[in-house]
Coordinates of C-alpha atoms and ligand atoms in Angstrom, one line a residue:
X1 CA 12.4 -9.9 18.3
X2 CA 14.8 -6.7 18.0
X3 CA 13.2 -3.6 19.3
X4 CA 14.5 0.1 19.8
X5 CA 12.4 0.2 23.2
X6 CA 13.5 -1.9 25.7
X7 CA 10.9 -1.7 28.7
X8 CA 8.3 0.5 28.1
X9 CA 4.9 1.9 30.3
X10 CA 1.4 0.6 28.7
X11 CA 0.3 3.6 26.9
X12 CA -3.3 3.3 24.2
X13 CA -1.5 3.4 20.7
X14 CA -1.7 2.3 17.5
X15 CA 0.2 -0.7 15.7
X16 CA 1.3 -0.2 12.6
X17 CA 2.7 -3.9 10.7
X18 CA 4.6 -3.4 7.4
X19 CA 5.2 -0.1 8.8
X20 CA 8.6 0.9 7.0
X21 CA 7.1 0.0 4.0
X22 CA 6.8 2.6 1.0
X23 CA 2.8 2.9 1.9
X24 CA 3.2 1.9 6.0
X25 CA 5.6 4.9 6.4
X26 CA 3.3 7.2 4.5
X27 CA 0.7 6.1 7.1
X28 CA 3.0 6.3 9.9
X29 CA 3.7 9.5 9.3
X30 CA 0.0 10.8 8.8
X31 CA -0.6 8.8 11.8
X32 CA 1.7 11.0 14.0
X33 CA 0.8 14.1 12.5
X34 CA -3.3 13.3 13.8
X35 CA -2.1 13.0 17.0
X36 CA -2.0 9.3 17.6
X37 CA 0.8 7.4 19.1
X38 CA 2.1 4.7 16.8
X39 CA 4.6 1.9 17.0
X40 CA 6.0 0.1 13.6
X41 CA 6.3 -3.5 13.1
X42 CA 7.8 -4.9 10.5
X43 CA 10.7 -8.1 9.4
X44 CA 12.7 -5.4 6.7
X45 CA 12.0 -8.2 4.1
X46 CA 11.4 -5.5 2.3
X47 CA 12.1 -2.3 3.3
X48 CA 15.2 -0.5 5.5
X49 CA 15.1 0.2 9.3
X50 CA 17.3 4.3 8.4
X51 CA 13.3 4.9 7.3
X52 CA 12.1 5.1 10.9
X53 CA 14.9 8.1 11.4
X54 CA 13.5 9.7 8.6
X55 CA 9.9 9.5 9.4
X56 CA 10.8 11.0 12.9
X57 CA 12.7 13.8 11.1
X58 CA 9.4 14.8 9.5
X59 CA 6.8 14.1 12.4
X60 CA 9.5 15.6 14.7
X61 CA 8.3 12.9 17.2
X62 CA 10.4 9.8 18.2
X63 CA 9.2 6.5 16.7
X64 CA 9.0 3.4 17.9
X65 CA 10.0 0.8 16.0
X66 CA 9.8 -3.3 16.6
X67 CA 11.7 -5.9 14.1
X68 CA 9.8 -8.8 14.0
X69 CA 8.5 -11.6 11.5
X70 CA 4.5 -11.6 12.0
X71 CA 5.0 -14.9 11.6
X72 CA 6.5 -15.4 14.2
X73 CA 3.0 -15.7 16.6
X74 CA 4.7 -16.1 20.2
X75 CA 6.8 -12.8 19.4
X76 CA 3.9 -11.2 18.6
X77 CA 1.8 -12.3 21.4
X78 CA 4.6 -10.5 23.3
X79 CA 4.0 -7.3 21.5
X80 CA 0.6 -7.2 22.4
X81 CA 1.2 -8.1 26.0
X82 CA 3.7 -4.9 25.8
X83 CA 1.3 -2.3 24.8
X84 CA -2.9 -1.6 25.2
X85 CA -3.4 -1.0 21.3
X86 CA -6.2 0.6 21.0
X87 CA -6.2 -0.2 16.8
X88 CA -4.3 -2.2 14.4
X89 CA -3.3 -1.2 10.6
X90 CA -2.0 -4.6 9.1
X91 CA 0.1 -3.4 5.4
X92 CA 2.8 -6.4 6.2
X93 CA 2.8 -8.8 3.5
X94 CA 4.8 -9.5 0.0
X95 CA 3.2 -7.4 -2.9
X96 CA 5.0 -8.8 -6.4
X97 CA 1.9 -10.2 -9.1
X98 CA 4.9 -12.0 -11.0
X99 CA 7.1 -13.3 -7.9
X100 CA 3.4 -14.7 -6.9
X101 CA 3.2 -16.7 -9.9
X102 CA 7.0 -17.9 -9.5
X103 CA 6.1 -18.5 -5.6
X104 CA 2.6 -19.3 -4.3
X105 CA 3.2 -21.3 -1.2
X106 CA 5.6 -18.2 0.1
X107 CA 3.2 -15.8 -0.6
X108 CA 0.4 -17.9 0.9
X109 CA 2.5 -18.4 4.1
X110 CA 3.0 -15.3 4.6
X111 CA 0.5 -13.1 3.7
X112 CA -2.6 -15.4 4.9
X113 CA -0.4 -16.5 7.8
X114 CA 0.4 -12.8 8.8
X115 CA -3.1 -12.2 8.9
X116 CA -4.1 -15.2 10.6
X117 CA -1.7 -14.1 13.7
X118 CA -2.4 -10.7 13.6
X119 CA -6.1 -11.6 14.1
X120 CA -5.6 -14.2 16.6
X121 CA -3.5 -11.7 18.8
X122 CA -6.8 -8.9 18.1
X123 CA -8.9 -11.7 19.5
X124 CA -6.8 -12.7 22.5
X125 CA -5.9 -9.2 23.8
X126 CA -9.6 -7.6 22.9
X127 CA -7.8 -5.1 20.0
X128 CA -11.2 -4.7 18.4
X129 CA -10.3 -2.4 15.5
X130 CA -8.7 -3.7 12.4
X131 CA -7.7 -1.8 9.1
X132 CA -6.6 -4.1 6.3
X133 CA -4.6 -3.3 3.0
X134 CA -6.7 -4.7 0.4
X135 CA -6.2 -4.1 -2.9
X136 CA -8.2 -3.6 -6.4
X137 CA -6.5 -6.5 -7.6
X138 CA -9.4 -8.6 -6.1
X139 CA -11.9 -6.9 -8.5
X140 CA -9.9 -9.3 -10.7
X141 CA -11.5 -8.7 -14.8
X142 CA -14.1 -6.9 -13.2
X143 CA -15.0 -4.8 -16.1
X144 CA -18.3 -2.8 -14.6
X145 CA -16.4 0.7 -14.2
X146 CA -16.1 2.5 -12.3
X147 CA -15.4 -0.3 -9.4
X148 CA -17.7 -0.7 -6.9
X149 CA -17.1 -2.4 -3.3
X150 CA -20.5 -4.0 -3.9
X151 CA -18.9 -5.7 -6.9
X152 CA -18.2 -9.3 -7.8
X153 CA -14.5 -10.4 -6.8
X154 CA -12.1 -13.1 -8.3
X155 CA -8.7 -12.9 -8.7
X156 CA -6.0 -14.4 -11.4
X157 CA -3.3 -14.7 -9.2
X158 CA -1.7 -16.4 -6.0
X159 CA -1.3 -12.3 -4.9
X160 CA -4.6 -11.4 -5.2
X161 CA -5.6 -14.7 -3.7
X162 CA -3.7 -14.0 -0.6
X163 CA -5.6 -10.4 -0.3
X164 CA -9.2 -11.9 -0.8
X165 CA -8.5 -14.7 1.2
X166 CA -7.0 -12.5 4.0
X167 CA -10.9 -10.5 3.7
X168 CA -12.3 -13.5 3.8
X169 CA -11.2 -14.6 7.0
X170 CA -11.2 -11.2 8.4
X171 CA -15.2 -11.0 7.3
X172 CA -15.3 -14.4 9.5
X173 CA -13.6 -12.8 12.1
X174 CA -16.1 -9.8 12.2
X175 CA -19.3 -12.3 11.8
X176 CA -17.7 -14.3 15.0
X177 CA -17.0 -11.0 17.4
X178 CA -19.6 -8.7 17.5
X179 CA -17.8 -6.5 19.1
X180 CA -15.2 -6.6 16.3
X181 CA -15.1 -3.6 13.7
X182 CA -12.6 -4.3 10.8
X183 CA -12.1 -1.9 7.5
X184 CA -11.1 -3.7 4.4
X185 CA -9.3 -1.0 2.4
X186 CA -8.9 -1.5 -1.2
X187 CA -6.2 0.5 -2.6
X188 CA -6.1 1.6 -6.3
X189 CA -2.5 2.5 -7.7
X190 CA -0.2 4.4 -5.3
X191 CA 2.5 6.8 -6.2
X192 CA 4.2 9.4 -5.6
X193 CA 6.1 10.4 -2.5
X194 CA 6.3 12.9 0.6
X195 CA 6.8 16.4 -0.1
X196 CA 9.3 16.6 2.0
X197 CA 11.2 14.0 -0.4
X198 CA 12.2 12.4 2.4
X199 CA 10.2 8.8 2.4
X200 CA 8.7 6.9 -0.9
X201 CA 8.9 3.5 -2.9
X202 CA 12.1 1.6 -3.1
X203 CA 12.1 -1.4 -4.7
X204 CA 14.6 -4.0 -4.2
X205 CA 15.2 -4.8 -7.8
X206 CA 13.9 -4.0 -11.3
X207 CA 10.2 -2.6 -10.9
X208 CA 7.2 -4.3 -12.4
X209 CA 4.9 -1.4 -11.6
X210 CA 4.7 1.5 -13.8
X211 CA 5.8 4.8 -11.5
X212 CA 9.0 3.5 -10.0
X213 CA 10.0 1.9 -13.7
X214 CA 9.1 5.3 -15.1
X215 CA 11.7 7.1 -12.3
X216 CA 14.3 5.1 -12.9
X217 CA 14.2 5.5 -16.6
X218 CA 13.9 9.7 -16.0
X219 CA 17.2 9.1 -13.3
X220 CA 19.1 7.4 -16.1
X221 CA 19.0 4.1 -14.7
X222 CA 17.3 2.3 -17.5
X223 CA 17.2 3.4 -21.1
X224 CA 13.7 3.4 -21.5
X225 CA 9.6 2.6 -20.4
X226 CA 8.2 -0.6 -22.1
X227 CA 4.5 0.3 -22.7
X228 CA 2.4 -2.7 -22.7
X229 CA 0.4 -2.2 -25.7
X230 CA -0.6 0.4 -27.7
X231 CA -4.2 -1.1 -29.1
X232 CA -6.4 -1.0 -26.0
X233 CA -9.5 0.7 -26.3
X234 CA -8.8 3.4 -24.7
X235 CA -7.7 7.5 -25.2
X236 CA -4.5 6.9 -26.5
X237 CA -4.0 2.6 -26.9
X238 CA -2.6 2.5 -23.8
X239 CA -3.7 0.6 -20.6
X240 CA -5.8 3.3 -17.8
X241 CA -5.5 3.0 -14.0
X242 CA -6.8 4.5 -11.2
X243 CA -3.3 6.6 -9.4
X244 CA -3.7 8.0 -6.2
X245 CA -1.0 9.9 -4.6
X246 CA 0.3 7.6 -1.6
X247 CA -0.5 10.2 0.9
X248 CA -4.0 10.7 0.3
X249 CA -4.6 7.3 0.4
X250 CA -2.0 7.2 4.1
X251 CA -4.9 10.0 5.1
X252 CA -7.7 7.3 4.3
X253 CA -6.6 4.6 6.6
X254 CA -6.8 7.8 9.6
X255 CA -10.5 8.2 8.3
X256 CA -11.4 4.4 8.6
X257 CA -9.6 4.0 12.3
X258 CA -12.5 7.4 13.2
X259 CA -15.2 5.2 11.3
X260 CA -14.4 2.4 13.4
X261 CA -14.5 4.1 16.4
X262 CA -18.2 4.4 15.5
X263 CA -18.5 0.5 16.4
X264 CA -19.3 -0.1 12.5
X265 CA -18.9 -4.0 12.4
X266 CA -17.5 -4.7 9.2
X267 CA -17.2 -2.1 6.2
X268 CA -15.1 -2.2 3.0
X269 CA -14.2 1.0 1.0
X270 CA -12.0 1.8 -2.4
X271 CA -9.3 4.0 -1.7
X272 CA -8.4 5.8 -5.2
X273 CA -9.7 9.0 -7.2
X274 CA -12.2 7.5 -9.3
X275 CA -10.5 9.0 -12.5
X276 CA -7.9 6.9 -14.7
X277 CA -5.0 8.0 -16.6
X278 CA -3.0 6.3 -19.4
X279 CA -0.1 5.1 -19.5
X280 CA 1.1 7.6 -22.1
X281 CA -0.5 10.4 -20.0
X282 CA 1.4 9.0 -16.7
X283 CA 4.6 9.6 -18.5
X284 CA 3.8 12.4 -20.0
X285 CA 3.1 14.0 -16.3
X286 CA 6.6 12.4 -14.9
X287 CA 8.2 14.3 -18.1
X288 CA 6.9 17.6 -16.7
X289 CA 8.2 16.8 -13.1
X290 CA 11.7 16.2 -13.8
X291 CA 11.8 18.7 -17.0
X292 CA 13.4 15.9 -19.5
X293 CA 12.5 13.6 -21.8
X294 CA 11.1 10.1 -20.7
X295 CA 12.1 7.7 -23.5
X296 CA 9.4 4.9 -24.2
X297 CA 9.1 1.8 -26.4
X298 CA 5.3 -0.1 -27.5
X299 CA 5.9 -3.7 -26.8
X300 CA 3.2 -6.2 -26.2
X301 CA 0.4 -6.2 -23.6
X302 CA 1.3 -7.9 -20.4
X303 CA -0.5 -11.0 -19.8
X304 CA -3.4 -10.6 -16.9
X305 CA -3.6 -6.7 -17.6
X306 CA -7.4 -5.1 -18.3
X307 CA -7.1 -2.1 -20.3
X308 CA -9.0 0.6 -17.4
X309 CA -9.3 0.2 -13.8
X310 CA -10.6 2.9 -11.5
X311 CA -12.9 3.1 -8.3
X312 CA -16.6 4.6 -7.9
X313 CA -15.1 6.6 -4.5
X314 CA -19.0 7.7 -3.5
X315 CA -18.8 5.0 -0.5
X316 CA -14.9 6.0 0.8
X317 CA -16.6 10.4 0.3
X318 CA -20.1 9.6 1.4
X319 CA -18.9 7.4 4.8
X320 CA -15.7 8.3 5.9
X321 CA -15.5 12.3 4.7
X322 CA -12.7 10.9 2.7
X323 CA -11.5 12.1 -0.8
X324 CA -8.2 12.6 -2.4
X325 CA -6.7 16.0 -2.8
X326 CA -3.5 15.3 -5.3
X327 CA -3.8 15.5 -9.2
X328 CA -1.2 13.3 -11.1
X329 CA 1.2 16.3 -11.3
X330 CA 1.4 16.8 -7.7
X331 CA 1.8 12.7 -8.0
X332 CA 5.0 13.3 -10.4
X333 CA 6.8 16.3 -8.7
X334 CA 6.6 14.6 -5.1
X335 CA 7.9 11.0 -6.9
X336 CA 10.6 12.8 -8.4
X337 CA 11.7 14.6 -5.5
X338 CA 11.8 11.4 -3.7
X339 CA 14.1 9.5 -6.6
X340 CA 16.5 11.7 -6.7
X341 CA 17.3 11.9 -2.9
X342 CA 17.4 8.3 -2.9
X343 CA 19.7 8.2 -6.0
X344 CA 21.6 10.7 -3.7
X345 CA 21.4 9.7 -0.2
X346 CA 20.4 5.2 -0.4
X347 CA 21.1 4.2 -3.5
X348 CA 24.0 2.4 -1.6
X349 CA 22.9 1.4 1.8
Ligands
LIG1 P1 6.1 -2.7 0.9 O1 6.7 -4.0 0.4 O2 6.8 -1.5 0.7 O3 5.6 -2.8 2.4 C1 5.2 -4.1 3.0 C2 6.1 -4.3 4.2 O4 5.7 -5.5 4.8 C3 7.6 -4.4 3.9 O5 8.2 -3.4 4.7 C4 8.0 -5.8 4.4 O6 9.3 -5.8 4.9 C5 6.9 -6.1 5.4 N1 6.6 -7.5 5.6 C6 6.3 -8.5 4.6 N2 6.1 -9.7 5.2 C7 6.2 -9.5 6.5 C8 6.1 -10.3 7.7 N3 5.8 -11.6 7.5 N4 6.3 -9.8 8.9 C9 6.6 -8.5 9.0 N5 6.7 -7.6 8.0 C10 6.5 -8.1 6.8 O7 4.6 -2.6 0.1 P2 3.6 -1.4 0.1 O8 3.5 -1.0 -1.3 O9 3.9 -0.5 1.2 O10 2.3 -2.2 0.4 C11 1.7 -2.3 1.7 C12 0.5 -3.2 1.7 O11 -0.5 -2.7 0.8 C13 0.8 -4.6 1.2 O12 0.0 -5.5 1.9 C14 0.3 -4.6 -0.3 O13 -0.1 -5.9 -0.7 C15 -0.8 -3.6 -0.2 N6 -1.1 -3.0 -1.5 C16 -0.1 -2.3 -2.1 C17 -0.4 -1.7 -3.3 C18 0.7 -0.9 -4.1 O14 0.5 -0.6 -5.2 N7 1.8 -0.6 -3.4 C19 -1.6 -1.8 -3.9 C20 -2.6 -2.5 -3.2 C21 -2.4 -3.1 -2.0
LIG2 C1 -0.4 -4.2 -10.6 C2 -0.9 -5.6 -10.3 C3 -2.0 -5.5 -9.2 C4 -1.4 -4.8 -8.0 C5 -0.8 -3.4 -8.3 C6 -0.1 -2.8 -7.2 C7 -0.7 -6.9 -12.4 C8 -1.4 -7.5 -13.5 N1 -1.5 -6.1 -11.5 O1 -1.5 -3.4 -11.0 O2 -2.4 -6.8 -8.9 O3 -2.4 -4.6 -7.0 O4 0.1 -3.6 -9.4 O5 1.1 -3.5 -6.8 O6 0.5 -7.0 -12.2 N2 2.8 -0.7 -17.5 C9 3.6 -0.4 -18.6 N3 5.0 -0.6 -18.4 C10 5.6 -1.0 -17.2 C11 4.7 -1.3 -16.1 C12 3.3 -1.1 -16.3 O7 3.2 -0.1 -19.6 O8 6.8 -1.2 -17.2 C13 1.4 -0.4 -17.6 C14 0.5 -1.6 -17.3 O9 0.3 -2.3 -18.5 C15 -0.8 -0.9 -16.8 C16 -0.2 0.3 -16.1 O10 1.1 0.6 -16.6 O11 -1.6 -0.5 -17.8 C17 -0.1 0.2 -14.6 O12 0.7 -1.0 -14.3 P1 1.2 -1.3 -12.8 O13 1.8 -0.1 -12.2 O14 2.0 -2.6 -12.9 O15 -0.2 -1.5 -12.0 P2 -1.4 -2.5 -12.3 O16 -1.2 -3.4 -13.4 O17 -2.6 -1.7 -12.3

């Protein structure tokens, strides 16, 4: 375990695992700014630890940060023994569809066995609040829209396995400890950045999802955006999701931790805007951001893709007094702020 803290007094606080991530910083920072004292946990698989600087440099509150694999279950036994948490946000795990196909077994290690320790450690320490990053991927071809929690699940790949099974066995959990209160999260499609440009998505290599594909092409760092198909039935042929700007869905996760304070048992909410967009309309918004032309091609549909996905939000408005303030403009200018001081400041670090 590599930590920034060295010996440190009990205090009630939150843990925050995949916390340097593009959607864990979002949340750490929203977590700070409510008032709540958070520490980070997360193995960099995937991320870079200069993000904890930058999340203090906008909280303008130190941040505690711990390096560890949640695999590793003695190390994080000895997190838990180090701090009272008072509530647990669990975002760690490994998010590629494709690289799921390519790898099940690693993506079943580790984002069913992350889970598994994170709960085990919430059962032995008494850490009765849970908030888990589900996704919509585990409406699978659920094609009753808009999506509703109450809805049949399924999924149609070893990814969205991994986030079913991980409800599954926190819906065990739950039925086990009744004094266990757990909010399954199911996130829509996340984009944009901080306003302060400061934080957002960086993928390790070529993108597969549509916003950071469609920045790299406006940055000049591919020539163009593939559009899978043309001949959906939808407004313009091309496929609809449900975007939500990444920092109204960071605010939702601060809503569910205030719903489980409530001693709510078990509760599962979508976390997008209930309204899609297409693909052509996505670029189209990007274009207006960054004030250039976005060059795209019409190739063939990508295999497993529906052609619309969005959320019934009723549940996420109605419960938690949640609902997202960002239209897909606001999603644009704050993603394009974001690329370019990467392109400026990371691109090589
Ligand atoms: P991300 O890859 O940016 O963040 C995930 C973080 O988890 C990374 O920093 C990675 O280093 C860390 N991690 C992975 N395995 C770990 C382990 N064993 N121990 C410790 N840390 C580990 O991804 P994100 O987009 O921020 O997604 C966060 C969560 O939300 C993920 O669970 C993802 O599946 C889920 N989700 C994401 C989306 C999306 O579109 N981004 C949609 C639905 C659900
Ligand atoms: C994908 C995953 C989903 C996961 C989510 C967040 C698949 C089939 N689904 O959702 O399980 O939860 O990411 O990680 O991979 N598109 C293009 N060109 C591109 C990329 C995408 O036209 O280069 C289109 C897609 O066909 C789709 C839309 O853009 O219509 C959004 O795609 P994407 O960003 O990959 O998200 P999802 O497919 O909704």
């Amino acid at each position: 375990m590599d930590s920034n803290l060295g010996e440190v007094a009990k205090t009630n606080t939150v843990l925050l695992t995949g916390g340097t991530g593009y959607i864990g910083s979002h949340v750490a920072v929203e977590l700070a700014m409510s008032g709540h004292s958070v520490v980070l946990l997360d193995n960099l698989s995937n991320s870079r630890a200069s993000v904890v600087d930058r999340i203090a440099q906008i909280t303008c509150k130190p941040v505690q940060f711990i390096r560890l694999d949640m695999l590793d279950y003695e190390g994080l036994c000895a997190v838990f023994e180090q701090y009272n948490f008072d509530g647990v946000i669990h975002l760690a795990g490994m998010k590629a569809v494709g690289e799921s196909v390519e790898k099940p077994l690693e993506y079943y290690r580790n984002n069913v066995g992350a889970t598994i320790n994170l709960a085990r450690c919430c059962c032995k320490y008494n850490v009765v609040n849970i908030v888990f990053s589900s996704s919509a991927t585990v409406y699978g071809t659920n094609a009753n829209m808009p999506l509703c929690e109450d809805n049949d699940t399924g999924c149609v790949n070893p990814y969205g396995w991994t986030k079913l099974m991980s409800e599954q066995i926190l819906r065990d959990v739950a039925r086990s400890r009744k004094d266990c209160n757990i909010a399954l999260l199911r996130y829509f499609n996340p984009i944009g950045a901080h306003s302060s440009g400061l934080i957002g998505e960086c993928p390790n290599d070529i993108p597969s999802n549509l916003a950071p594909y469609v920045l790299k092409v406006a940055s000049g760092q591919l020539p163009y955006v593939r559009v899978f198909g043309n001949d959906y039935d939808t407004v313009d042929g091309t496929g609809v999701r449900d975007y939500i700007h990444v920092v109204d869905l960071a605010k939702g996760h601060i809503n569910a931790l205030d719903k489980l304070n409530t001693n709510c048992g078990l509760v599962t909410y979508n976390l997008g805007r209930g309204k899609g967009y297409s693909v052509l309309e996505v670029i189209a918004a990007f274009e207006r951001a960054c004030g250039r032309k976005i060059p795209y091609k019409f190739v063939q549909r990508r295999a497993g893709d529906i052609a619309i996905c969005y959320a019934s939000v009723d549940k996420a408005r109605e419960q938690l007094g949640w609902q997202a303030q960002y239209d897909i403009d606001q999603m644009a200018i704050d993603g394009w702020k974001w690329q370019q001081y990467y392109v400026k400041n990371l691109f090589n670090e």
